[in-house]
Structure formats: C-alpha cells, structure tokens
Amino acid sequence: EDVPLVVPEVNPEDVKWHRGVIANPNCTTIIMLVAVAPLHRAFGLRRLVASTYQSASGAGAKGMLELLAQTKALLAEAKDLDELYDSFAMFHAFDHMDKDKIGIITNAGGLGVMSADAAYNATYIGAAKLTDETIQRIKTDVPTVAGVTNPIDVRGDAKAEYFEKTIKIVQEDPSVGGLVVMGSPLDTADLEAVAENLVRIKDEIKVPIAVCWAGGRKCAAAAAITRAGGLPTYPTPDRAVHALDLLRKYTDRGQIPCTPMIEPKKSGRAKAQEILALAAKEGRKALTEAEGKEIFKAYDLPIPGEATVTSADEAAAACNKIGYPVVMKIISPDIQHKTDVGGVVVGVKNEADAKASYTKIMESCAKAKPDAKLVGVSIQQMVSGKEVILSMIRDPQFGPVISFGLGGIFVEILREISQALAPFSEEELDEMIKSTKAYKLMSGARGMAKSDIEAMKDTIRKLVKISLENPEIKELEINPVIVGDEGKGCWAVDALVTLV
C-alpha cells in the first residue's frame, strides 16, 4: 500500500532518519514533530510508518536535497500550529496545483468576499476571472445563484445538487486551478447533505479543493463528514485559501530551477576575525556598532558616511564635514538598543544642534545605564529611502537563518518577516523578498518610486557570506537598512552583532 504521509516522532538530533524516509518512492509528504498525538486526535489518522535505507543508486542522497528544499519552505510558511495543521491536511490530500487561480463557491456572500480578499493578499494564487461561457452555464444550470463573477454565491437555500453542479462547471473553466467551497449554517441550508455530496463526487473533482465550514459547532457534523472523507477542511475562509496558497508554492518550487546564489567577490573574513578575536579576548558577547560596521566595510556592504567623536566640539566639526542633516548615536559595548536609553538623535541640522545633541546623548545614556562604558558618539550621514530589516540568527541545528521584512518601528508593530536557511538559491532569495509587504512598497505601489531591489539582494548576499564565514557570530541585525530609489543603492545604518 502506498505511504501518503510519514510523521516520525523524533527529537531534533534524530534528523538523520531523513535518509531512509525520503528514499521510499511512495512517500509524498514528511513532517517532523516532537508530538504527534494532537494530529491523530485532530484528523483521526491511522499510524503510518515507512523507512528504507539509502539505495545503491543514491536516491537517498538526491532525496536529501529535496527534503532540505521542502523543509525550508515549511520553515518559511508554518508560522504556528494552525498553519502546520492546515498545510498537513492539504498535502495529505493533494500533491500539486497546476494553475494559480481559484474558484470560490459559497452559500453566503460575506464568506465569498472574505475569501476573495484572502486570495488577493495571497502570494502564489489569486481569484480566477471566469469566462463568459462558464458564467452563462452557471446561470442556466443553477437557478438559485445570486452572484456569478467569482465568488459564486449559490445562496443560503441552495440544495446540495446546486453546489455539485457549480463545482463541476467552475472546475472546467480554463483559468481555474483550485476550488474553495464554503458553507454557512443558515436555517434553510442542509450542510450535512452538501458535505455528503462533496465526498461522493470528490473523485470527479479535477483540481485541488479546500472546504470551509464557517459556523463553529453548527457546522461540526458537516466538517466531520468531509474530513473523514479525505477532503481538506478548514474553519475559516482565510485558512482555506492559505492552504491552497501553500500547495501552489510547493508546486512552483518543483518546477523552477535552483540557481546557486551569486557569491560576493570580496571576503572580509581576515578583518572580521580580527575584530571578533578582540571582543572574545575582552570577554565581550557583543560588538559595538562601529565594530559591526567595520566588518560590513570589509565585505563591501555599504554604510553611510560617518565619524566617531568623543566631545561636543569634535561632534560639531564632524557634522560640518559630513554635511547636514545627520544622525547621532551613542557608541557603547553595553548598550544594544540605543533609542531605549536616549542614545539616538535624528535630524541634527547645524553646529549648535550638534553640540547640544552630543551632550544630551552622553547625559541620557549615563543616567539610564550608569555602569555602561560610553566610548563616544557616532555621527552618520542621513540617507533617504524605504526602511527594511535584515538579520541573521544562528540556529544550533540548521545554521544561519536569514530574515527580511519591513524595518524601523514596523518590524515590531506588524511583525511580518520572511526567513530562509543559508545558503539559499537565487530563486529562494527572490521568494524571500517578494513574499513580504516590504516588497509591495519597494516595487512602486500606488505610484511610489521603485526601490533599488537589486542592491537589496546584493546586501543580503553579503550578509549570508558574513554569516557563513564567521561562525563566532550568533546574531546580526541591521535595522534599518535604507533602500534608495532604483539605481541609488542601499545602506546599513545600524549594526547589532552578538557572539556565541
């Protein structure tokens, strides 16, 4: 019998099992969890176990690379247990989605709107534009239909047979690659009959389908029927749409080439090791911002013009040389989050302002952190552009994890970032950037100027090189990176580096 799913119940150190598991030709999905029992309770699955050792043909080695690629995809998308379970249910039922547009069928207009919104905000799929022929067939065959432009609203009193007819018509539309079918517990709706019909015709449905019963306990019986019948079943429209989005992403990853990441020509490892060794000798677990930027410069990672000063007069002279306006920041190995202690002044406009700002920074930091070593103040050229965050954290099992997203204060407010395990391909680099809201801003949304995305990519490549060549670095954060308009470049205006 085929093995549609393998869920080893393992500890992190048991990842070595993948060589045997992936070699099984019938295995379609692998999820590694510490606790499996919740899945059995949620889905009523029987326990499936499959393991073979690597064959002489080397299939296991090839499978290992595929496993790594799929693991990266899950790490990027499964942000919580709900998403993990949702993708699990979808991949258990379907292994590909060939087109990126979906048809939405519902008995409640509001649910249809919610699904359409979710499709609009999805990364890999969108709502299909149905052909005139499809629309006319729906109008003819489904007399209760209230809306036919997608979402298709078959109305609250729609019979199970009308859902069936609509599904069979919409799946034939040339643009449709998947379906979201939703039911709401209205007084005249027989959702259990609809659910039984869906299970009966599931083998006739030619595209992946996500079923949504949006009504809590009132839909429990219908949900149990479709779930037991092998149809991916979800409690909300956005989760149903997102599951199809993940399936389309999975399909895309198997179709696109894997181009090795372009490696930056310059290695600054010698300089970086010198700085890291000094910090270790002094017993420090963090670099100063100035030291972090020295490493950046060694790798040709661009930073704005700057100077280090130790008095108010030096601050005024440096500001005059760099040119106004400037940013002034405290330099201290004991202060990592400078704004929290009054260690940053933005928009210094003249010589008097420079002197006053220097004094203010030193006094504020001394008061907030009386035991901190205050080295001086960094004077930095102000650059304009869109703010993004770029960071690395070294996972003890997987190595450097690179993160990208909206920067500045937005990283804490929106908490929206994408991640990838380094090293990664050029396609994964594109995906990491394009899957964020930051990309929508950088690509010229609503008439805004386009940002220098190519310069941003080059900065990420250099951060990857720094991370791979210097295992002594535990965490590295640049917040923000200022991305200028297209062709103008980008700059790392901050550097937070901690050591293992």
XYZ file of C-alpha atoms in Angstrom:
500
model
C 0.000 0.000 0.000
C 1.248 3.498 -0.780
C 2.550 5.593 2.088
C 0.960 9.041 1.654
C 2.427 10.532 4.813
C 5.316 9.929 7.173
C 5.424 11.654 10.563
C 8.439 10.481 12.564
C 8.041 11.266 16.274
C 11.610 12.339 16.937
C 13.934 14.597 18.826
C 15.867 17.242 16.852
C 19.046 15.165 16.908
C 17.241 12.334 15.111
C 17.049 14.246 11.829
C 19.441 11.617 10.410
C 16.347 9.446 9.798
C 15.511 11.509 6.732
C 17.909 9.468 4.589
C 15.765 6.384 4.990
C 12.388 8.073 4.934
C 12.937 10.155 1.812
C 14.194 7.172 -0.184
C 10.773 5.488 -0.059
C 9.304 6.078 -3.552
C 5.723 6.180 -2.230
C 6.322 8.894 0.350
C 4.772 12.221 -0.658
C 4.941 14.311 2.499
C 7.223 14.433 5.523
C 6.569 16.425 8.675
C 8.886 16.144 11.666
C 7.269 16.879 15.030
C 8.070 16.384 18.672
C 4.448 15.497 19.489
C 2.258 13.547 17.065
C -0.739 12.770 19.259
C -2.563 16.083 18.513
C -2.550 15.225 14.803
C -4.189 11.878 15.421
C -6.830 13.498 17.618
C -7.488 16.241 15.061
C -7.567 14.134 11.901
C -8.271 10.575 13.026
C -5.329 9.284 11.009
C -4.005 5.770 11.261
C -0.338 5.451 12.114
C 1.831 5.031 9.039
C 5.500 4.152 9.222
C 7.914 3.814 6.322
C 11.684 3.649 6.339
C 14.243 2.276 3.925
C 17.963 2.796 3.939
C 19.669 4.642 1.123
C 19.738 2.594 -2.053
C 22.843 1.856 -4.055
C 21.546 4.155 -6.783
C 21.995 7.152 -4.500
C 18.277 8.031 -4.451
C 18.555 8.860 -0.781
C 21.235 11.486 -1.402
C 19.106 13.123 -4.068
C 16.103 12.941 -1.772
C 18.066 14.623 0.996
C 18.465 17.724 -1.173
C 14.748 17.733 -1.941
C 13.958 17.307 1.750
C 16.131 20.305 2.550
C 14.291 22.439 -0.019
C 10.886 21.388 1.298
C 11.976 21.908 4.893
C 12.983 25.468 4.045
C 9.535 26.054 2.572
C 7.811 24.882 5.732
C 10.089 26.930 7.939
C 9.198 29.999 5.926
C 5.430 29.443 5.963
C 4.369 27.437 9.025
C 4.294 30.311 11.496
C 2.145 28.472 14.051
C 0.442 25.140 14.700
C -2.701 26.172 12.811
C -0.682 26.732 9.656
C 1.213 23.496 10.168
C -2.020 21.506 10.531
C -3.598 23.329 7.582
C -0.725 22.513 5.242
C -0.633 18.966 6.608
C -4.297 18.421 5.689
C -3.838 19.880 2.199
C -0.647 17.971 1.340
C -2.204 14.751 2.642
C -4.955 15.072 0.021
C -3.196 16.737 -2.938
C 0.383 16.855 -4.173
C 0.225 19.652 -6.751
C -1.808 22.592 -8.078
C -1.058 23.323 -11.727
C -2.700 26.753 -12.102
C -2.530 29.773 -9.819
C -6.165 30.928 -9.909
C -9.016 29.640 -7.749
C -12.786 29.463 -7.992
C -14.773 30.377 -4.869
C -18.200 28.820 -4.240
C -20.314 29.730 -1.208
C -23.841 29.967 0.149
C -23.059 33.236 1.981
C -21.933 36.405 0.219
C -19.869 37.616 3.156
C -17.776 34.450 3.171
C -17.197 34.906 -0.541
C -15.886 38.427 -0.013
C -13.587 37.238 2.777
C -12.184 34.505 0.522
C -11.679 36.924 -2.353
C -9.788 39.270 -0.024
C -7.628 36.382 1.185
C -6.889 35.394 -2.420
C -5.940 38.988 -3.251
C -3.481 39.049 -0.350
C -2.072 35.582 -1.107
C 1.417 35.226 -2.539
C 1.049 32.440 -5.085
C -2.645 32.357 -6.027
C -5.496 34.724 -6.861
C -9.205 34.660 -7.698
C -9.933 33.439 -11.232
C -11.697 35.586 -13.813
C -14.323 33.218 -15.178
C -15.081 33.064 -18.887
C -18.419 34.237 -20.271
C -19.201 30.621 -21.163
C -18.668 29.488 -17.560
C -20.843 32.295 -16.212
C -23.654 31.505 -18.645
C -23.578 27.786 -17.761
C -23.879 28.636 -14.055
C -26.851 30.928 -14.694
C -28.563 28.224 -16.744
C -27.918 25.211 -14.509
C -28.090 26.819 -11.046
C -31.335 28.818 -10.745
C -30.661 29.961 -7.161
C -27.365 31.642 -7.979
C -27.066 35.236 -6.735
C -23.536 36.099 -7.876
C -21.561 34.529 -10.719
C -18.439 36.619 -11.206
C -16.325 34.705 -8.629
C -17.032 34.412 -5.767
C -20.088 32.412 -6.885
C -22.929 32.787 -4.376
C -25.400 29.892 -4.705
C -27.476 31.477 -1.891
C -28.329 30.231 1.551
C -31.181 27.966 0.462
C -29.142 26.240 -2.232
C -29.603 22.497 -2.474
C -26.668 20.102 -2.334
C -27.133 19.363 -6.038
C -26.609 23.063 -6.875
C -23.267 23.056 -5.079
C -22.364 19.944 -7.092
C -23.387 21.467 -10.427
C -21.500 24.688 -9.696
C -18.336 22.819 -8.716
C -18.383 20.728 -11.892
C -18.888 23.805 -14.067
C -16.292 26.032 -12.407
C -13.569 23.364 -12.385
C -13.837 23.213 -16.193
C -13.000 26.914 -16.568
C -9.574 27.163 -18.273
C -8.186 29.565 -15.660
C -9.193 27.614 -12.537
C -6.531 25.561 -10.757
C -8.233 25.065 -7.395
C -11.528 25.476 -5.559
C -12.656 26.864 -2.219
C -16.119 25.561 -1.302
C -17.749 27.156 1.735
C -20.880 26.604 3.731
C -22.545 28.721 6.403
C -25.227 27.327 8.785
C -28.254 29.240 7.548
C -31.720 27.991 8.541
C -32.550 26.695 5.072
C -29.161 25.106 4.362
C -28.671 21.339 4.704
C -24.904 21.392 5.187
C -24.645 17.702 6.028
C -26.209 16.850 2.675
C -23.766 19.205 0.960
C -20.873 17.550 2.805
C -22.009 14.038 1.854
C -22.316 15.156 -1.761
C -18.792 16.604 -1.748
C -17.362 13.313 -0.501
C -19.371 11.354 -3.074
C -18.071 13.405 -6.022
C -14.534 14.033 -4.769
C -13.006 11.674 -7.337
C -14.750 13.640 -10.098
C -13.200 16.918 -8.955
C -10.184 17.522 -11.184
C -8.490 20.282 -9.173
C -7.435 20.637 -5.510
C -10.288 21.676 -3.254
C -10.356 23.301 0.181
C -13.619 23.010 2.115
C -14.601 25.634 4.671
C -17.433 25.266 7.166
C -17.721 28.658 8.842
C -20.105 28.179 11.713
C -18.371 26.561 14.638
C -20.413 23.852 16.376
C -23.313 24.268 13.964
C -21.026 23.002 11.209
C -19.328 20.274 13.249
C -21.250 17.408 11.649
C -20.577 18.649 8.107
C -16.897 19.190 8.910
C -16.611 15.670 10.333
C -18.084 14.223 7.135
C -15.710 15.995 4.737
C -12.688 15.458 6.961
C -13.396 11.735 7.266
C -13.947 11.662 3.511
C -10.411 12.884 2.861
C -11.179 16.483 1.913
C -9.027 19.258 3.462
C -11.435 21.003 5.830
C -10.998 24.398 7.489
C -12.962 26.599 9.921
C -12.350 29.970 8.218
C -12.088 31.234 4.615
C -8.592 32.680 5.025
C -7.187 29.367 6.274
C -8.736 27.505 3.354
C -7.265 29.972 0.857
C -3.874 29.946 2.570
C -3.716 26.150 2.374
C -4.151 26.337 -1.408
C -1.551 29.111 -1.489
C 0.927 26.767 0.212
C 0.094 23.965 -2.210
C 0.713 26.243 -5.180
C 4.010 27.344 -3.646
C 5.011 23.709 -3.205
C 4.143 23.044 -6.867
C 6.096 26.082 -8.052
C 9.186 25.013 -6.135
C 9.243 21.737 -8.029
C 9.036 23.489 -11.407
C 11.546 26.323 -11.142
C 15.306 25.872 -11.497
C 17.595 26.100 -8.489
C 20.339 28.599 -9.292
C 23.153 28.825 -6.730
C 23.262 32.200 -5.025
C 25.661 34.671 -6.621
C 28.635 34.790 -4.279
C 30.044 38.246 -3.493
C 33.599 38.572 -4.783
C 35.152 40.142 -1.712
C 35.735 38.270 1.518
C 36.443 40.349 4.600
C 36.997 37.334 6.825
C 40.504 38.339 7.938
C 39.307 41.722 9.224
C 36.179 40.202 10.754
C 38.181 37.558 12.602
C 40.492 40.244 13.972
C 37.539 42.201 15.391
C 35.817 39.097 16.757
C 39.018 37.850 18.389
C 39.499 41.180 20.178
C 35.944 41.070 21.542
C 36.426 37.486 22.719
C 39.722 38.380 24.390
C 37.961 41.153 26.304
C 35.209 38.746 27.362
C 32.502 40.600 25.442
C 29.389 38.975 23.990
C 28.540 41.882 21.683
C 30.334 44.202 19.279
C 29.929 47.946 19.248
C 28.078 49.422 16.295
C 31.376 50.786 14.994
C 32.968 47.314 15.114
C 29.981 45.798 13.347
C 30.239 48.359 10.593
C 33.967 47.688 10.235
C 33.012 44.119 9.387
C 30.415 45.406 6.918
C 33.010 47.586 5.214
C 35.402 44.639 4.984
C 32.749 42.803 2.953
C 31.853 45.872 0.846
C 28.439 46.077 2.499
C 27.573 49.786 2.057
C 27.174 52.118 5.039
C 26.554 55.904 5.094
C 29.398 58.346 5.670
C 30.216 58.571 9.373
C 32.708 59.600 12.031
C 33.357 58.775 15.697
C 33.707 61.664 18.156
C 34.412 61.983 21.882
C 33.499 65.622 22.577
C 30.916 68.225 21.647
C 33.480 70.233 19.656
C 34.525 67.136 17.697
C 30.849 66.440 17.029
C 30.333 69.896 15.526
C 33.438 69.575 13.343
C 32.440 66.110 12.096
C 28.915 67.246 11.289
C 30.243 70.205 9.320
C 32.447 67.845 7.306
C 29.815 65.181 6.615
C 27.065 67.703 5.882
C 23.697 68.280 7.474
C 21.331 66.748 8.398
C 22.958 63.906 10.335
C 22.076 61.213 12.866
C 23.974 60.949 16.153
C 24.161 57.650 18.101
C 25.833 56.506 21.291
C 28.754 54.066 20.978
C 28.876 51.554 23.810
C 29.535 47.799 24.010
C 26.984 47.696 26.835
C 24.090 49.380 25.004
C 22.466 47.447 22.170
C 19.085 49.188 21.899
C 20.134 52.819 21.739
C 16.755 54.507 21.346
C 15.538 52.972 24.616
C 18.093 54.986 26.622
C 18.043 58.261 24.686
C 21.109 57.296 22.697
C 19.906 58.480 19.278
C 19.163 61.950 17.887
C 17.863 62.201 14.320
C 17.898 65.250 12.067
C 20.713 67.326 13.575
C 20.648 70.492 11.440
C 23.510 72.781 12.483
C 26.653 73.176 14.610
C 24.857 74.329 17.760
C 22.406 71.456 17.447
C 25.326 69.027 17.070
C 26.992 70.182 20.307
C 23.735 70.108 22.247
C 22.840 66.665 20.901
C 26.226 65.237 21.897
C 25.780 66.448 25.466
C 22.195 65.209 25.612
C 23.124 61.718 24.382
C 26.003 61.286 26.830
C 23.955 62.511 29.797
C 20.891 60.394 28.928
C 22.906 57.206 28.496
C 24.935 57.800 31.666
C 21.706 58.225 33.615
C 19.931 55.224 32.071
C 22.969 52.916 32.113
C 25.329 54.147 34.848
C 27.575 51.083 34.551
C 27.863 51.189 30.757
C 31.148 52.055 29.074
C 30.462 55.132 26.898
C 33.043 55.151 24.100
C 31.706 58.201 22.273
C 29.143 59.189 19.669
C 28.809 58.132 16.041
C 27.950 60.864 13.516
C 26.179 59.434 10.471
C 25.076 60.856 7.165
C 21.289 60.790 6.764
C 20.169 58.829 3.729
C 16.658 58.605 2.313
C 14.681 55.606 1.176
C 12.450 52.839 2.458
C 13.330 51.086 5.705
C 13.695 47.307 5.864
C 15.197 44.958 8.421
C 17.818 42.337 7.639
C 19.015 39.920 10.279
C 20.668 36.580 10.975
C 20.324 34.224 13.906
C 22.424 31.070 14.097
C 20.300 28.019 14.862
C 22.291 25.259 16.608
C 20.727 22.603 14.357
C 20.313 24.327 10.984
C 22.883 27.120 10.975
C 22.288 30.733 9.841
C 18.633 31.748 9.447
C 18.289 34.957 7.421
C 15.254 37.218 7.994
C 13.901 40.079 5.861
C 10.930 42.430 6.236
C 9.708 45.959 6.864
C 12.161 47.771 9.119
C 12.260 50.574 11.630
C 9.308 50.600 14.010
C 7.219 48.476 11.615
C 9.077 45.272 12.441
C 7.678 45.417 15.989
C 4.227 46.695 15.017
C 3.496 44.449 12.022
C 5.811 41.539 12.906
C 5.872 40.493 9.270
C 9.110 38.941 8.037
C 10.243 36.138 5.736
C 13.026 33.711 6.531
C 15.375 31.327 4.743
C 18.152 28.965 5.756
C 21.545 29.971 4.403
C 22.934 29.186 1.941
C 19.991 29.504 -0.437
C 19.406 29.798 -4.170
C 18.742 32.916 -6.224
C 15.133 31.759 -6.617
C 14.754 31.482 -2.845
C 16.281 34.941 -2.479
C 13.638 36.342 -4.843
C 10.931 34.464 -2.987
C 12.085 35.689 0.413
C 11.820 39.315 -0.715
C 8.643 39.042 -2.805
C 6.639 37.263 -0.098
C 6.695 40.338 2.179
C 4.752 43.585 2.384
C 8.116 45.317 2.128
C 8.353 44.160 -1.488
C 4.992 45.695 -2.351
C 6.264 49.056 -1.097
C 9.653 48.669 -2.772
C 8.178 47.692 -6.145
C 6.379 51.018 -6.575
C 2.923 50.566 -5.057
C 0.369 53.328 -5.730
C 2.724 55.480 -7.757
C 5.602 55.411 -5.263
C 9.121 55.400 -6.672
C 10.593 51.931 -7.165
C 13.371 50.987 -4.770
C 16.770 49.533 -5.632
C 15.788 45.895 -5.123
C 18.929 44.616 -6.861
C 21.098 46.499 -4.358
C 18.998 44.990 -1.558
C 19.613 41.498 -2.948
C 23.336 42.152 -3.074
C 23.269 43.269 0.563
C 21.522 40.027 1.548
C 24.139 38.001 -0.340
C 26.890 39.780 1.590
C 25.138 39.142 4.901
C 24.968 35.443 4.007
C 28.696 35.435 3.268
C 29.462 37.141 6.592
C 27.306 34.567 8.399
C 28.871 31.538 6.734
C 32.472 32.706 7.092
C 32.226 33.797 10.728
C 30.613 31.108 12.917
C 31.556 33.139 16.007
C 28.630 35.484 15.225
C 25.437 34.313 16.936
C 23.094 37.130 15.899
C 23.384 40.022 13.479
C 20.713 42.659 12.931
C 20.618 45.659 10.618
C 17.569 47.754 11.451
C 17.088 49.615 9.386
C 18.629 49.059 6.007
C 17.728 52.143 3.970
C 16.875 51.165 0.388
C 17.183 54.088 -2.011
C 15.295 54.624 -5.243
C 16.081 52.350 -8.173
C 19.756 52.650 -9.105
C 20.659 54.626 -5.946
C 21.826 51.712 -3.761
C 21.124 50.886 -0.132
C 22.886 51.405 3.191
C 23.211 49.641 6.528
C 22.637 52.415 9.051
C 22.869 50.246 12.151
C 24.737 47.133 13.273
C 23.838 44.897 16.194
C 26.176 41.902 16.492
C 26.229 39.345 19.316
C 28.669 36.460 19.709
C 28.255 32.788 20.552
